[in-house]
One Martini backbone bead per residue (centre of mass of N, CA, C, O) as a GRO file, in nm:
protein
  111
    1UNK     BB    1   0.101   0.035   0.010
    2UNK     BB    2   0.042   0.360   0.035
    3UNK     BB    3   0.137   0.657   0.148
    4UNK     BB    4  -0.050   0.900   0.351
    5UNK     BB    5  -0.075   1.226   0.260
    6UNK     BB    6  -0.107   1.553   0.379
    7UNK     BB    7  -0.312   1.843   0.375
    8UNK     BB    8  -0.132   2.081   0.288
    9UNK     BB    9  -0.338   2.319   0.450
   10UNK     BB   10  -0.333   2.260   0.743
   11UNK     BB   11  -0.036   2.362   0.783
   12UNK     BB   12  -0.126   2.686   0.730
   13UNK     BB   13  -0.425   2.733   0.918
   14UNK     BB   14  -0.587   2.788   0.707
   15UNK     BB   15  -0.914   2.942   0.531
   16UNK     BB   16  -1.046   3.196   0.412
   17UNK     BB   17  -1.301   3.397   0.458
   18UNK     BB   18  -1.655   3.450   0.496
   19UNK     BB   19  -1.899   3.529   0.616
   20UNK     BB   20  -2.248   3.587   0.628
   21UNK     BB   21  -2.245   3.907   0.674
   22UNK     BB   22  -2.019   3.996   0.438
   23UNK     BB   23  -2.148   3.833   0.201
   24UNK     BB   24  -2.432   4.007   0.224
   25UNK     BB   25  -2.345   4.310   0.182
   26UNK     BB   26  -2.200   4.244  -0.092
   27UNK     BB   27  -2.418   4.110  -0.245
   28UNK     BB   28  -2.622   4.358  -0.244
   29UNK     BB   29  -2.450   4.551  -0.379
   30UNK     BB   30  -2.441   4.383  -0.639
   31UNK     BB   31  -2.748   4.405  -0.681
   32UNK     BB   32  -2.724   4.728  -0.713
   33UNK     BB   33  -2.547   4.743  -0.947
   34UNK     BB   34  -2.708   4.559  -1.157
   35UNK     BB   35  -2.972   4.739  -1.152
   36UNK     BB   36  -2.820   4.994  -1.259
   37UNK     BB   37  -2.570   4.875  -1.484
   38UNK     BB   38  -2.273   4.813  -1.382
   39UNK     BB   39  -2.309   4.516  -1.341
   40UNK     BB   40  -2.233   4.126  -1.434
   41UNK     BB   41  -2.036   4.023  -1.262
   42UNK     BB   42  -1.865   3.759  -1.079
   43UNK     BB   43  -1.588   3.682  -0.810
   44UNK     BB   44  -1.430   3.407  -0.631
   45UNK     BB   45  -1.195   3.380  -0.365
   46UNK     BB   46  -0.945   3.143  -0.229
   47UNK     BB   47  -0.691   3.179   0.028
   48UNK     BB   48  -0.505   3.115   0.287
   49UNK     BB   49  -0.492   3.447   0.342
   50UNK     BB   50  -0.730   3.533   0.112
   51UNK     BB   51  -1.022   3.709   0.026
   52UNK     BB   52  -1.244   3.757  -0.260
   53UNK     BB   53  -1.410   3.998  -0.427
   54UNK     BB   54  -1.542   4.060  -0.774
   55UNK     BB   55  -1.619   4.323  -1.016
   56UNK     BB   56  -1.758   4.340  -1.331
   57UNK     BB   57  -1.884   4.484  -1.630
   58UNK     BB   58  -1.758   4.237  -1.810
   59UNK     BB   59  -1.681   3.947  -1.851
   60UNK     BB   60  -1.409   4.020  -2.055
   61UNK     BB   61  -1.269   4.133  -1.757
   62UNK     BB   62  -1.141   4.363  -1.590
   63UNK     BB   63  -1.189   4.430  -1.265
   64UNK     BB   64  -1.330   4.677  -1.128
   65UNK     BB   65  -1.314   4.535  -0.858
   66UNK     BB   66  -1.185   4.487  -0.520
   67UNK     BB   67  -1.250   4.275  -0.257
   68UNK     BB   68  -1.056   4.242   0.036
   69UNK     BB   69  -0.963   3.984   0.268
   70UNK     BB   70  -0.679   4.008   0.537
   71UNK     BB   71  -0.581   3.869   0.814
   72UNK     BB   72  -0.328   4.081   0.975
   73UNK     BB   73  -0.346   4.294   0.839
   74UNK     BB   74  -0.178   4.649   0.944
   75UNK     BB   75  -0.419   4.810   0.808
   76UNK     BB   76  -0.624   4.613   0.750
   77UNK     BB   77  -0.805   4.354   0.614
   78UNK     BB   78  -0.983   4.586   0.420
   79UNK     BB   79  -1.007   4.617   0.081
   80UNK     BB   80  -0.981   4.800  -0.165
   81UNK     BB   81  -0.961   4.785  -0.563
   82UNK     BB   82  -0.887   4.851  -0.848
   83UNK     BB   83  -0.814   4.811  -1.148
   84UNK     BB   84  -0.511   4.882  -1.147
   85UNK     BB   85  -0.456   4.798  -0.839
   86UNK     BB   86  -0.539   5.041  -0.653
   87UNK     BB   87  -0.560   5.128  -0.406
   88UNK     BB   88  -0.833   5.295  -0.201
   89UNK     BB   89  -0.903   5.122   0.048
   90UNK     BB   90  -0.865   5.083   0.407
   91UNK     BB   91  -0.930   4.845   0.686
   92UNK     BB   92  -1.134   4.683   0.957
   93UNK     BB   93  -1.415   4.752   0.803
   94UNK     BB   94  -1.648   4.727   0.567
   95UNK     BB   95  -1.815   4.974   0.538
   96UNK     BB   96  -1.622   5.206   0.465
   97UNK     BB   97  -1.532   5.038   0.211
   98UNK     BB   98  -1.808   5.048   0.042
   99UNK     BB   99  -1.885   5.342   0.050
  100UNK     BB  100  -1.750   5.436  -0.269
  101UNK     BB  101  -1.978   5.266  -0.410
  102UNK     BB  102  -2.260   5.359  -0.261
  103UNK     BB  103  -2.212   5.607  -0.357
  104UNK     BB  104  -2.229   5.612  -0.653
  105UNK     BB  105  -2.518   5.541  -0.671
  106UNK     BB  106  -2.641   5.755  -0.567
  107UNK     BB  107  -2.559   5.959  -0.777
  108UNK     BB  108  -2.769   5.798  -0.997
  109UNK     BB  109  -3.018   5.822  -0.858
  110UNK     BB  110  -3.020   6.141  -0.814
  111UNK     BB  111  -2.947   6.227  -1.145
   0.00000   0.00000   0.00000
């Protein structure tokens, strides 16, 4: 018989991930970008060090943003990041991070 060799990730500490609360905040927004017709697609990504939400404008395209989560990162867990990979927003807490991408939103509504 073969010798049965552990599961590469366990030895890293596990993998990240969102809540069910941080994951609901994400998809609403998610949703009401596509009723504006702002967003078409997502991609969720998931490494032991950290989780990603991607929102694309068109299927076969750079992300418009990247909402990202990872832990122990000494600016705060979670990351804004533009299309072109710059960072926008950092911090501790996702509502903060939501912000700029929520205001956006009501500019549309009110405009």
């Amino acid at each position: 018989m073969g010798a049965v060799l552990p599961f590469p990730f366990r030895a890293t500490g596990g993998q990240t991930g969102f809540t069910r609360f941080e994951l609901h905040r994400i998809v609403d927004l998610y949703g009401r970008m596509v009723a504006a017709g702002l967003w078409k697609d997502y991609a969720i990504a998931f490494e032991p060090g950290a989780a990603a939400f991607w929102a694309f404008r068109r299927t076969a395209e750079h992300p418009e943003c990247r909402i990202e989560k990872r832990p122990g990162a000494r600016q705060g867990a979670w990351s804004l990041i533009g299309e072109n990979g710059q960072v926008l927003r950092r911090g501790p807490e996702l509502g903060p991070i939501l912000a700029p991408l929520e205001r956006r939103l009501l500019k549309l509504v009110a405009g």
